[in-house]
Amino acid sequence: MTANDAPSGKQPTATYDSAFLKACRREPVPHTPVWFMRQAGRSLPEYRKVREGIPMLESCARPELVTEITLQPVRRHGVDAAIYYSDIVVPLKAIGVDLDIKPGVGPVVEQPIRTRADLARLRDLTPEDIPYVTEAIGMLTRELGATPLIGFAGAPFTLASYLVEGGPSRTYENAKAMMYGDPQLWADLLDRLADITAAFLKVQIEAGASAVQLFDSWAGALAPADYRRSVLPASAKVFDAVAEHGVPRIHFGVGTGELLGLMGEAGADVVGVDWRVPLDEAVRRVGPGKALQGNLDPTVLFAGKDVVEAKAQEVLDAAAGLEGHVFNLGHGVMPKTDPDALTRLVEYVHGASAR
Ligand code: CP3
């Protein structure tokens, strides 16, 4: 089955016919669909309120809370898709990796993975490890009506960067040292992570997610030849593993201007683009047969309404010749963003692109 086939399983026809899924399938749309990476749980006061006193990873395991947080930006901004509230490290935590998300820092791993013996600690992920994911997505798809839900996971490289470094890094020196110095261990680690990631995405799709996004947020640190040799095979394995479900697969990274062609080659239906490459140039790099997602610089939202609208219009103009365009930011919503600026941006994109 391909992304162009008729709806199946749990997905209602109205969801299948939504502007977001149509744009992903490169079909004509009534308006350019828009959603924001990190729209859930970043800048919203109602998010901070419901999260009070609840650690991040604990919040991801509470289906009612997950449902509420996922719905908040849909209600407030009228975006064309919801993104499941979770985190890229949730499947790793679920298989027993000793990690936590430290506020203001990010994921921190108690014992980093540096040796073959460490790798043996990464076991398979089964649906029984994450019953709360199935439960939350079931609740969500009932509440969302025609609005599609995007499931997501971290790509093998980005997950490996946290596991090998032990936390966030700017240089990825330990991860890259393994990639260059022990290519077999590196390949085995990425392959292991590909299986875990594919299993995590399958649970989300089977529970009712209508599309999936693979976040390879930090892949931009790699030269194209290294990406092709040492990372692409694992990401391609993830995309292949979920292809049979027929939902659109989105592939995103930051600073990936030089990798856009390869990221498309890995098997995605939609390639996410950050703000550094205009979409009319990005489409040349990605090649035909893929939709694009992006790519307003998230800091533009701090500059005032007229600037936001002018810059959003530049994105729409650059996307005019695309077969499929999903409007988004070039990376996640920044925590200090004014939520009203996001709501106005959704209204602007819908109005300016109405056909
Ligand atoms: O729209 C959404 O926000 C959906 C949920 C979501 C979260 N993380 C929740 C979260 C998504 C899609 C992610 C993905 C994620 N997590 C990525 C890829 C996306 C990207 O921005 O490139 C990465 C690299 C991570 C790892 C991670 N988790 C980081 C870097 C951080 C931020 C640390 C900080 O506090 O600055 C987290 C924590 C995290 N994940 C928060 C949320 C809402 C903030 C924690 C909190 O509110 O206490």
mmCIF file of C-alpha atoms and ligand atoms in Angstrom:
data_model
loop_
_atom_site.group_PDB
_atom_site.id
_atom_site.type_symbol
_atom_site.label_atom_id
_atom_site.label_comp_id
_atom_site.label_asym_id
_atom_site.label_seq_id
_atom_site.Cartn_x
_atom_site.Cartn_y
_atom_site.Cartn_z
ATOM 1 C CA MET A 1 0.000 0.000 0.000
ATOM 2 C CA THR A 2 1.235 3.520 -0.726
ATOM 3 C CA ALA A 3 0.395 6.925 0.682
ATOM 4 C CA ASN A 4 -1.949 7.437 -2.272
ATOM 5 C CA ASP A 5 -4.278 4.562 -1.493
ATOM 6 C CA ALA A 6 -7.751 4.965 -0.044
ATOM 7 C CA PRO A 7 -8.272 5.334 3.698
ATOM 8 C CA SER A 8 -8.142 2.205 5.767
ATOM 9 C CA GLY A 9 -8.424 0.997 9.326
ATOM 10 C CA LYS A 10 -9.155 3.621 11.932
ATOM 11 C CA GLN A 11 -8.845 6.711 9.777
ATOM 12 C CA PRO A 12 -12.165 8.431 8.985
ATOM 13 C CA THR A 13 -12.663 9.706 5.428
ATOM 14 C CA ALA A 14 -12.808 13.336 6.620
ATOM 15 C CA THR A 15 -9.322 12.911 8.098
ATOM 16 C CA TYR A 16 -8.022 11.278 4.935
ATOM 17 C CA ASP A 17 -9.430 14.246 2.961
ATOM 18 C CA SER A 18 -7.901 16.892 5.252
ATOM 19 C CA ALA A 19 -5.737 19.603 3.673
ATOM 20 C CA PHE A 20 -2.699 18.373 5.610
ATOM 21 C CA LEU A 21 -2.840 14.788 4.343
ATOM 22 C CA LYS A 22 -3.707 15.945 0.823
ATOM 23 C CA ALA A 23 -0.659 18.222 0.736
ATOM 24 C CA CYS A 24 1.516 15.350 1.995
ATOM 25 C CA ARG A 25 0.151 13.239 -0.879
ATOM 26 C CA ARG A 26 0.765 16.141 -3.333
ATOM 27 C CA GLU A 27 -2.930 16.467 -4.130
ATOM 28 C CA PRO A 28 -4.713 19.824 -4.668
ATOM 29 C CA VAL A 29 -5.687 21.581 -1.416
ATOM 30 C CA PRO A 30 -8.256 24.299 -0.555
ATOM 31 C CA HIS A 31 -5.547 26.164 1.407
ATOM 32 C CA THR A 32 -1.948 25.513 2.439
ATOM 33 C CA PRO A 33 -2.115 23.447 5.626
ATOM 34 C CA VAL A 34 -0.092 24.627 8.604
ATOM 35 C CA TRP A 35 1.128 23.125 11.854
ATOM 36 C CA PHE A 36 4.135 23.923 14.027
ATOM 37 C CA MET A 37 6.868 21.629 15.207
ATOM 38 C CA ARG A 38 6.837 21.733 18.997
ATOM 39 C CA GLN A 39 3.389 23.365 18.972
ATOM 40 C CA ALA A 40 2.422 21.265 21.998
ATOM 41 C CA GLY A 41 3.964 22.141 25.282
ATOM 42 C CA ARG A 42 6.217 25.028 24.474
ATOM 43 C CA SER A 43 4.836 28.539 24.613
ATOM 44 C CA LEU A 44 1.346 27.900 25.954
ATOM 45 C CA PRO A 45 0.345 29.074 29.458
ATOM 46 C CA GLU A 46 -2.365 26.389 29.574
ATOM 47 C CA TYR A 47 0.415 23.817 29.038
ATOM 48 C CA ARG A 48 2.521 25.143 31.907
ATOM 49 C CA LYS A 49 -0.551 25.046 34.104
ATOM 50 C CA VAL A 50 -1.405 21.364 33.503
ATOM 51 C CA ARG A 51 2.256 20.310 33.710
ATOM 52 C CA GLU A 52 2.819 21.980 37.124
ATOM 53 C CA GLY A 53 4.678 19.586 39.429
ATOM 54 C CA ILE A 54 4.719 16.722 36.895
ATOM 55 C CA PRO A 55 8.115 15.708 35.476
ATOM 56 C CA MET A 56 8.309 15.693 31.656
ATOM 57 C CA LEU A 57 8.685 11.940 31.149
ATOM 58 C CA GLU A 58 5.981 11.173 33.681
ATOM 59 C CA SER A 59 3.619 13.495 31.813
ATOM 60 C CA CYS A 60 4.184 11.443 28.625
ATOM 61 C CA ALA A 61 2.875 8.290 30.353
ATOM 62 C CA ARG A 62 -0.462 9.826 31.413
ATOM 63 C CA PRO A 63 -2.948 9.403 28.543
ATOM 64 C CA GLU A 64 -5.438 12.008 29.757
ATOM 65 C CA LEU A 65 -2.738 14.622 30.190
ATOM 66 C CA VAL A 66 -1.171 13.724 26.830
ATOM 67 C CA THR A 67 -4.579 14.131 25.181
ATOM 68 C CA GLU A 68 -5.172 17.522 26.783
ATOM 69 C CA ILE A 69 -1.696 18.870 25.892
ATOM 70 C CA THR A 70 -1.910 17.587 22.312
ATOM 71 C CA LEU A 71 -5.303 19.258 21.835
ATOM 72 C CA GLN A 72 -4.322 22.625 23.331
ATOM 73 C CA PRO A 73 -2.599 24.085 20.229
ATOM 74 C CA VAL A 74 -5.320 22.672 17.939
ATOM 75 C CA ARG A 75 -8.027 24.462 19.923
ATOM 76 C CA ARG A 76 -6.071 27.673 20.306
ATOM 77 C CA HIS A 77 -4.477 28.122 16.878
ATOM 78 C CA GLY A 78 -6.723 26.144 14.521
ATOM 79 C CA VAL A 79 -3.721 24.329 13.049
ATOM 80 C CA ASP A 80 -4.344 21.673 10.383
ATOM 81 C CA ALA A 81 -2.717 18.821 12.302
ATOM 82 C CA ALA A 82 -1.993 17.786 15.861
ATOM 83 C CA ILE A 83 1.362 16.381 16.943
ATOM 84 C CA TYR A 84 1.321 13.709 19.576
ATOM 85 C CA TYR A 85 2.716 14.999 22.878
ATOM 86 C CA SER A 86 5.647 12.752 23.780
ATOM 87 C CA ASP A 87 9.414 12.938 23.359
ATOM 88 C CA ILE A 88 12.031 11.267 21.186
ATOM 89 C CA VAL A 89 13.543 9.555 24.257
ATOM 90 C CA VAL A 90 10.268 7.950 25.418
ATOM 91 C CA PRO A 91 10.938 4.590 23.654
ATOM 92 C CA LEU A 92 14.448 4.462 25.145
ATOM 93 C CA LYS A 93 13.109 5.093 28.636
ATOM 94 C CA ALA A 94 10.474 2.403 27.984
ATOM 95 C CA ILE A 95 13.124 -0.260 27.314
ATOM 96 C CA GLY A 96 14.928 0.611 30.533
ATOM 97 C CA VAL A 97 17.610 3.124 29.521
ATOM 98 C CA ASP A 98 18.392 5.189 32.607
ATOM 99 C CA LEU A 99 17.692 8.672 31.304
ATOM 100 C CA ASP A 100 15.824 11.794 32.278
ATOM 101 C CA ILE A 101 14.820 15.064 30.660
ATOM 102 C CA LYS A 102 16.338 17.910 32.640
ATOM 103 C CA PRO A 103 14.386 21.184 32.341
ATOM 104 C CA GLY A 104 16.293 23.712 30.253
ATOM 105 C CA VAL A 105 18.917 21.081 29.323
ATOM 106 C CA GLY A 106 17.261 18.187 27.509
ATOM 107 C CA PRO A 107 17.753 14.412 27.652
ATOM 108 C CA VAL A 108 20.538 13.204 29.959
ATOM 109 C CA VAL A 109 21.672 9.544 29.937
ATOM 110 C CA GLU A 110 23.138 8.186 33.175
ATOM 111 C CA GLN A 111 25.453 5.604 31.544
ATOM 112 C CA PRO A 112 26.300 6.573 27.953
ATOM 113 C CA ILE A 113 26.614 3.880 25.298
ATOM 114 C CA ARG A 114 30.252 3.631 24.232
ATOM 115 C CA THR A 115 31.064 -0.105 23.931
ATOM 116 C CA ARG A 116 29.607 -3.312 22.530
ATOM 117 C CA ALA A 117 28.651 -4.359 26.069
ATOM 118 C CA ASP A 118 26.717 -1.088 26.429
ATOM 119 C CA LEU A 119 24.896 -1.786 23.168
ATOM 120 C CA ALA A 120 23.593 -5.077 24.585
ATOM 121 C CA ARG A 121 21.512 -3.009 27.021
ATOM 122 C CA LEU A 122 19.254 -1.826 24.169
ATOM 123 C CA ARG A 123 16.534 -4.444 23.849
ATOM 124 C CA ASP A 124 13.582 -4.528 21.452
ATOM 125 C CA LEU A 125 10.573 -2.286 22.071
ATOM 126 C CA THR A 126 7.209 -4.072 22.164
ATOM 127 C CA PRO A 127 3.700 -2.549 22.285
ATOM 128 C CA GLU A 128 3.424 -3.851 25.882
ATOM 129 C CA ASP A 129 6.239 -1.470 26.873
ATOM 130 C CA ILE A 130 4.127 1.556 25.923
ATOM 131 C CA PRO A 131 0.435 0.825 26.637
ATOM 132 C CA TYR A 132 -0.066 4.509 27.464
ATOM 133 C CA VAL A 133 0.825 5.448 23.858
ATOM 134 C CA THR A 134 -1.909 3.237 22.417
ATOM 135 C CA GLU A 135 -4.368 4.486 25.012
ATOM 136 C CA ALA A 136 -3.559 8.189 24.506
ATOM 137 C CA ILE A 137 -3.742 7.982 20.711
ATOM 138 C CA GLY A 138 -7.074 6.157 20.928
ATOM 139 C CA MET A 139 -8.465 8.968 23.086
ATOM 140 C CA LEU A 140 -6.947 11.600 20.833
ATOM 141 C CA THR A 141 -8.272 10.333 17.532
ATOM 142 C CA ARG A 142 -11.765 10.277 19.044
ATOM 143 C CA GLU A 143 -11.414 13.917 20.194
ATOM 144 C CA LEU A 144 -9.715 15.227 17.061
ATOM 145 C CA GLY A 145 -12.482 14.456 14.572
ATOM 146 C CA ALA A 146 -11.218 15.318 11.072
ATOM 147 C CA THR A 147 -7.922 16.815 12.287
ATOM 148 C CA PRO A 148 -5.077 14.386 11.580
ATOM 149 C CA LEU A 149 -2.683 13.309 14.302
ATOM 150 C CA ILE A 150 1.031 13.192 13.511
ATOM 151 C CA GLY A 151 3.024 10.528 15.338
ATOM 152 C CA PHE A 152 6.782 10.936 15.595
ATOM 153 C CA ALA A 153 10.086 9.481 16.656
ATOM 154 C CA GLY A 154 13.716 10.497 16.845
ATOM 155 C CA ALA A 155 15.838 9.199 13.972
ATOM 156 C CA PRO A 156 18.631 6.730 14.781
ATOM 157 C CA PHE A 157 21.414 9.342 14.457
ATOM 158 C CA THR A 158 19.747 11.909 16.714
ATOM 159 C CA LEU A 159 18.909 9.249 19.319
ATOM 160 C CA ALA A 160 22.489 7.916 19.105
ATOM 161 C CA SER A 161 23.827 11.425 19.643
ATOM 162 C CA TYR A 162 22.126 11.546 23.070
ATOM 163 C CA LEU A 163 22.936 7.930 23.972
ATOM 164 C CA VAL A 164 26.632 8.134 23.103
ATOM 165 C CA GLU A 165 27.273 11.673 24.352
ATOM 166 C CA GLY A 166 25.213 11.150 27.503
ATOM 167 C CA GLY A 167 23.337 14.413 26.893
ATOM 168 C CA PRO A 168 23.011 17.348 24.511
ATOM 169 C CA SER A 169 26.174 18.237 22.599
ATOM 170 C CA ARG A 170 27.275 20.889 20.143
ATOM 171 C CA THR A 171 30.091 18.868 18.581
ATOM 172 C CA TYR A 172 28.967 15.203 18.862
ATOM 173 C CA GLU A 173 32.611 14.245 19.430
ATOM 174 C CA ASN A 174 31.932 10.913 21.139
ATOM 175 C CA ALA A 175 29.242 9.894 18.676
ATOM 176 C CA LYS A 176 31.390 10.845 15.697
ATOM 177 C CA ALA A 177 34.439 9.167 17.257
ATOM 178 C CA MET A 178 32.455 5.913 17.311
ATOM 179 C CA MET A 179 31.168 6.491 13.769
ATOM 180 C CA TYR A 180 34.702 7.026 12.406
ATOM 181 C CA GLY A 181 36.658 4.803 14.822
ATOM 182 C CA ASP A 182 34.453 1.724 15.176
ATOM 183 C CA PRO A 183 32.142 1.752 12.152
ATOM 184 C CA GLN A 184 30.820 -1.738 12.871
ATOM 185 C CA LEU A 185 29.752 -0.888 16.424
ATOM 186 C CA TRP A 186 28.228 2.357 15.106
ATOM 187 C CA ALA A 187 26.329 0.522 12.348
ATOM 188 C CA ASP A 188 25.044 -2.029 14.862
ATOM 189 C CA LEU A 189 23.948 0.732 17.248
ATOM 190 C CA LEU A 190 22.077 2.612 14.505
ATOM 191 C CA ASP A 191 20.493 -0.595 13.263
ATOM 192 C CA ARG A 192 19.296 -1.394 16.799
ATOM 193 C CA LEU A 193 17.856 2.112 17.108
ATOM 194 C CA ALA A 194 16.175 1.763 13.704
ATOM 195 C CA ASP A 195 14.286 -1.299 14.975
ATOM 196 C CA ILE A 196 13.253 0.462 18.184
ATOM 197 C CA THR A 197 12.181 3.571 16.261
ATOM 198 C CA ALA A 198 10.201 1.562 13.713
ATOM 199 C CA ALA A 199 8.426 -0.306 16.520
ATOM 200 C CA PHE A 200 7.587 3.007 18.248
ATOM 201 C CA LEU A 201 6.137 4.456 15.025
ATOM 202 C CA LYS A 202 4.150 1.302 14.253
ATOM 203 C CA VAL A 203 2.454 1.429 17.650
ATOM 204 C CA GLN A 204 1.453 5.043 16.954
ATOM 205 C CA ILE A 205 0.159 4.305 13.438
ATOM 206 C CA GLU A 206 -1.744 1.219 14.557
ATOM 207 C CA ALA A 207 -3.351 3.258 17.346
ATOM 208 C CA GLY A 208 -4.549 5.861 14.809
ATOM 209 C CA ALA A 209 -1.785 8.322 13.842
ATOM 210 C CA SER A 210 -2.414 9.536 10.263
ATOM 211 C CA ALA A 211 1.165 10.553 9.445
ATOM 212 C CA VAL A 212 4.574 10.204 11.063
ATOM 213 C CA GLN A 213 7.569 12.487 11.314
ATOM 214 C CA LEU A 214 11.104 11.250 11.846
ATOM 215 C CA PHE A 215 13.090 13.965 13.653
ATOM 216 C CA ASP A 216 16.754 13.766 12.703
ATOM 217 C CA SER A 217 17.237 17.138 14.334
ATOM 218 C CA TRP A 218 21.020 16.994 14.577
ATOM 219 C CA ALA A 219 21.876 15.282 11.249
ATOM 220 C CA GLY A 220 23.061 18.658 9.926
ATOM 221 C CA ALA A 221 26.320 18.025 11.814
ATOM 222 C CA LEU A 222 27.277 15.424 9.193
ATOM 223 C CA ALA A 223 29.009 15.708 5.831
ATOM 224 C CA PRO A 224 26.917 14.195 3.012
ATOM 225 C CA ALA A 225 29.328 11.284 2.409
ATOM 226 C CA ASP A 226 29.268 10.342 6.102
ATOM 227 C CA TYR A 227 25.487 10.713 6.230
ATOM 228 C CA ARG A 228 25.106 8.472 3.189
ATOM 229 C CA ARG A 229 27.444 5.772 4.492
ATOM 230 C CA SER A 230 26.799 5.804 8.237
ATOM 231 C CA VAL A 231 23.296 7.175 8.861
ATOM 232 C CA LEU A 232 21.058 6.908 5.792
ATOM 233 C CA PRO A 233 20.802 3.076 5.893
ATOM 234 C CA ALA A 234 19.323 3.147 9.406
ATOM 235 C CA SER A 235 16.826 5.926 8.642
ATOM 236 C CA ALA A 236 15.866 4.166 5.397
ATOM 237 C CA LYS A 237 15.201 1.004 7.420
ATOM 238 C CA VAL A 238 12.729 2.940 9.583
ATOM 239 C CA PHE A 239 10.887 4.386 6.568
ATOM 240 C CA ASP A 240 10.777 0.973 4.883
ATOM 241 C CA ALA A 241 9.410 -0.673 8.005
ATOM 242 C CA VAL A 242 6.413 1.668 8.180
ATOM 243 C CA ALA A 243 5.776 1.919 4.409
ATOM 244 C CA GLU A 244 3.181 -0.870 4.488
ATOM 245 C CA HIS A 245 0.886 1.303 6.630
ATOM 246 C CA GLY A 246 0.490 3.813 3.791
ATOM 247 C CA VAL A 247 0.571 6.962 5.962
ATOM 248 C CA PRO A 248 2.716 9.916 4.843
ATOM 249 C CA ARG A 249 6.229 9.865 6.270
ATOM 250 C CA ILE A 250 7.943 13.192 6.978
ATOM 251 C CA HIS A 251 11.729 13.487 7.402
ATOM 252 C CA PHE A 252 13.125 16.552 9.172
ATOM 253 C CA GLY A 253 16.490 17.865 10.295
ATOM 254 C CA VAL A 254 18.133 21.206 11.096
ATOM 255 C CA GLY A 255 21.020 22.615 9.051
ATOM 256 C CA THR A 256 20.471 19.893 6.463
ATOM 257 C CA GLY A 257 20.717 22.025 3.308
ATOM 258 C CA GLU A 258 23.499 19.806 1.981
ATOM 259 C CA LEU A 259 21.589 16.623 2.927
ATOM 260 C CA LEU A 260 18.139 17.359 1.498
ATOM 261 C CA GLY A 261 18.544 15.044 -1.499
ATOM 262 C CA LEU A 262 19.792 12.202 0.682
ATOM 263 C CA MET A 263 17.035 12.729 3.243
ATOM 264 C CA GLY A 264 14.503 12.336 0.454
ATOM 265 C CA GLU A 265 16.350 9.252 -0.781
ATOM 266 C CA ALA A 266 16.014 7.685 2.674
ATOM 267 C CA GLY A 267 12.378 7.112 1.727
ATOM 268 C CA ALA A 268 10.251 9.978 3.051
ATOM 269 C CA ASP A 269 7.114 11.257 1.304
ATOM 270 C CA VAL A 270 7.652 14.772 2.713
ATOM 271 C CA VAL A 271 10.992 16.436 3.399
ATOM 272 C CA GLY A 272 11.179 19.081 6.129
ATOM 273 C CA VAL A 273 13.366 22.101 5.384
ATOM 274 C CA ASP A 274 14.811 24.568 7.887
ATOM 275 C CA TRP A 275 14.910 28.323 7.179
ATOM 276 C CA ARG A 276 18.377 28.342 5.612
ATOM 277 C CA VAL A 277 17.322 27.091 2.170
ATOM 278 C CA PRO A 278 14.383 28.740 0.332
ATOM 279 C CA LEU A 279 11.749 26.219 -0.723
ATOM 280 C CA ASP A 280 12.184 26.879 -4.468
ATOM 281 C CA GLU A 281 15.846 25.874 -4.067
ATOM 282 C CA ALA A 282 15.019 23.024 -1.646
ATOM 283 C CA VAL A 283 12.679 21.417 -4.189
ATOM 284 C CA ARG A 284 15.541 21.376 -6.709
ATOM 285 C CA ARG A 285 17.770 19.618 -4.164
ATOM 286 C CA VAL A 286 15.119 17.101 -3.076
ATOM 287 C CA GLY A 287 13.954 16.296 -6.593
ATOM 288 C CA PRO A 288 10.484 15.368 -7.881
ATOM 289 C CA GLY A 289 7.959 13.124 -6.165
ATOM 290 C CA LYS A 290 8.163 14.573 -2.638
ATOM 291 C CA ALA A 291 6.190 17.264 -0.820
ATOM 292 C CA LEU A 292 8.097 19.820 1.271
ATOM 293 C CA GLN A 293 7.416 21.106 4.769
ATOM 294 C CA GLY A 294 8.614 24.402 6.190
ATOM 295 C CA ASN A 295 10.197 26.831 6.572
ATOM 296 C CA LEU A 296 9.673 30.159 8.377
ATOM 297 C CA ASP A 297 12.532 31.072 10.714
ATOM 298 C CA PRO A 298 10.991 30.613 14.199
ATOM 299 C CA THR A 299 12.684 33.806 15.451
ATOM 300 C CA VAL A 300 10.651 35.858 12.929
ATOM 301 C CA LEU A 301 7.714 35.457 15.327
ATOM 302 C CA PHE A 302 9.456 37.852 17.706
ATOM 303 C CA ALA A 303 9.477 40.639 15.119
ATOM 304 C CA GLY A 304 5.885 41.906 14.954
ATOM 305 C CA LYS A 305 2.825 41.177 12.844
ATOM 306 C CA ASP A 306 3.797 42.964 9.611
ATOM 307 C CA VAL A 307 7.197 41.304 9.491
ATOM 308 C CA VAL A 308 5.704 37.877 10.248
ATOM 309 C CA GLU A 309 3.204 38.289 7.425
ATOM 310 C CA ALA A 310 5.803 39.520 4.937
ATOM 311 C CA LYS A 311 8.153 36.651 5.770
ATOM 312 C CA ALA A 312 5.313 34.089 5.706
ATOM 313 C CA GLN A 313 4.344 35.416 2.276
ATOM 314 C CA GLU A 314 7.945 34.912 1.105
ATOM 315 C CA VAL A 315 7.671 31.261 2.171
ATOM 316 C CA LEU A 316 4.347 30.884 0.321
ATOM 317 C CA ASP A 317 5.786 32.549 -2.792
ATOM 318 C CA ALA A 318 8.833 30.272 -2.770
ATOM 319 C CA ALA A 319 6.462 27.301 -2.432
ATOM 320 C CA ALA A 320 4.222 28.386 -5.321
ATOM 321 C CA GLY A 321 5.692 25.866 -7.789
ATOM 322 C CA LEU A 322 5.731 22.924 -5.376
ATOM 323 C CA GLU A 323 3.530 19.864 -5.884
ATOM 324 C CA GLY A 324 2.805 19.694 -2.159
ATOM 325 C CA HIS A 325 3.566 22.186 0.614
ATOM 326 C CA VAL A 326 2.903 21.947 4.343
ATOM 327 C CA PHE A 327 3.592 25.286 6.008
ATOM 328 C CA ASN A 328 5.668 25.022 9.183
ATOM 329 C CA LEU A 329 8.497 26.749 10.970
ATOM 330 C CA GLY A 330 12.050 25.832 10.030
ATOM 331 C CA HIS A 331 12.469 24.320 13.514
ATOM 332 C CA GLY A 332 10.387 24.114 16.674
ATOM 333 C CA VAL A 333 8.389 26.909 18.305
ATOM 334 C CA MET A 334 10.682 28.732 20.713
ATOM 335 C CA PRO A 335 9.513 28.710 24.335
ATOM 336 C CA LYS A 336 9.173 32.534 24.617
ATOM 337 C CA THR A 337 7.067 32.883 21.453
ATOM 338 C CA ASP A 338 3.842 34.853 21.908
ATOM 339 C CA PRO A 339 1.050 32.296 21.349
ATOM 340 C CA ASP A 340 -1.112 34.984 19.706
ATOM 341 C CA ALA A 341 1.569 35.483 17.044
ATOM 342 C CA LEU A 342 1.197 31.794 16.161
ATOM 343 C CA THR A 343 -2.599 32.044 15.962
ATOM 344 C CA ARG A 344 -2.321 35.089 13.665
ATOM 345 C CA LEU A 345 0.211 33.258 11.502
ATOM 346 C CA VAL A 346 -2.191 30.334 10.986
ATOM 347 C CA GLU A 347 -4.935 32.792 9.972
ATOM 348 C CA TYR A 348 -2.579 34.570 7.592
ATOM 349 C CA VAL A 349 -1.374 31.389 5.857
ATOM 350 C CA HIS A 350 -4.925 30.088 5.478
ATOM 351 C CA GLY A 351 -6.188 33.411 4.080
ATOM 352 C CA ALA A 352 -3.257 34.126 1.791
ATOM 353 C CA SER A 353 -3.236 30.625 0.308
ATOM 354 C CA ALA A 354 -7.031 30.096 -0.099
ATOM 355 C CA ARG A 355 -7.884 28.899 -3.599
HETATM 356 O O1 CP3 B 1 4.863 19.704 19.651
HETATM 357 C C1 CP3 B 1 5.461 19.150 20.583
HETATM 358 O O2 CP3 B 1 6.159 19.781 21.410
HETATM 359 C C2 CP3 B 1 5.253 17.675 20.703
HETATM 360 C C3 CP3 B 1 6.077 16.992 21.628
HETATM 361 C C4 CP3 B 1 7.581 16.961 21.475
HETATM 362 C C5 CP3 B 1 8.447 17.057 22.592
HETATM 363 N N1 CP3 B 1 9.698 16.758 22.173
HETATM 364 C C6 CP3 B 1 8.033 17.384 23.970
HETATM 365 C C7 CP3 B 1 9.020 18.022 24.861
HETATM 366 C C8 CP3 B 1 8.362 16.677 20.354
HETATM 367 C C9 CP3 B 1 7.935 16.543 18.896
HETATM 368 C C10 CP3 B 1 9.695 16.543 20.817
HETATM 369 C C11 CP3 B 1 10.820 16.159 19.935
HETATM 370 C C12 CP3 B 1 12.198 16.286 20.426
HETATM 371 N N2 CP3 B 1 12.698 16.091 21.677
HETATM 372 C C13 CP3 B 1 13.278 16.549 19.560
HETATM 373 C C14 CP3 B 1 13.155 16.764 18.086
HETATM 374 C C15 CP3 B 1 12.536 18.070 17.771
HETATM 375 C C16 CP3 B 1 13.453 19.240 17.713
HETATM 376 O O3 CP3 B 1 13.133 20.243 18.374
HETATM 377 O O4 CP3 B 1 14.442 19.163 16.974
HETATM 378 C C17 CP3 B 1 14.446 16.575 20.348
HETATM 379 C C18 CP3 B 1 15.835 16.852 19.845
HETATM 380 C C19 CP3 B 1 14.070 16.262 21.677
HETATM 381 C C20 CP3 B 1 14.948 16.125 22.865
HETATM 382 C C21 CP3 B 1 14.523 17.136 23.872
HETATM 383 N N3 CP3 B 1 13.492 16.957 24.771
HETATM 384 C C22 CP3 B 1 15.012 18.456 24.033
HETATM 385 C C23 CP3 B 1 16.162 19.052 23.255
HETATM 386 C C24 CP3 B 1 14.243 19.060 25.041
HETATM 387 C C25 CP3 B 1 14.279 20.505 25.497
HETATM 388 C C26 CP3 B 1 14.983 20.730 26.750
HETATM 389 C C27 CP3 B 1 14.595 22.083 27.303
HETATM 390 O O5 CP3 B 1 13.922 22.112 28.345
HETATM 391 O O6 CP3 B 1 14.965 23.097 26.689
HETATM 392 C C28 CP3 B 1 13.308 18.110 25.478
HETATM 393 C C29 CP3 B 1 12.271 18.309 26.503
HETATM 394 C C30 CP3 B 1 10.899 18.456 25.991
HETATM 395 N N4 CP3 B 1 10.324 17.638 25.067
HETATM 396 C C31 CP3 B 1 9.955 19.416 26.404
HETATM 397 C C32 CP3 B 1 8.767 19.139 25.709
HETATM 398 C C33 CP3 B 1 7.450 19.837 25.845
HETATM 399 C C34 CP3 B 1 10.217 20.527 27.406
HETATM 400 C C35 CP3 B 1 10.233 19.968 28.778
HETATM 401 C C36 CP3 B 1 9.292 20.643 29.728
HETATM 402 O O7 CP3 B 1 8.336 21.323 29.317
HETATM 403 O O8 CP3 B 1 9.505 20.418 30.925
#
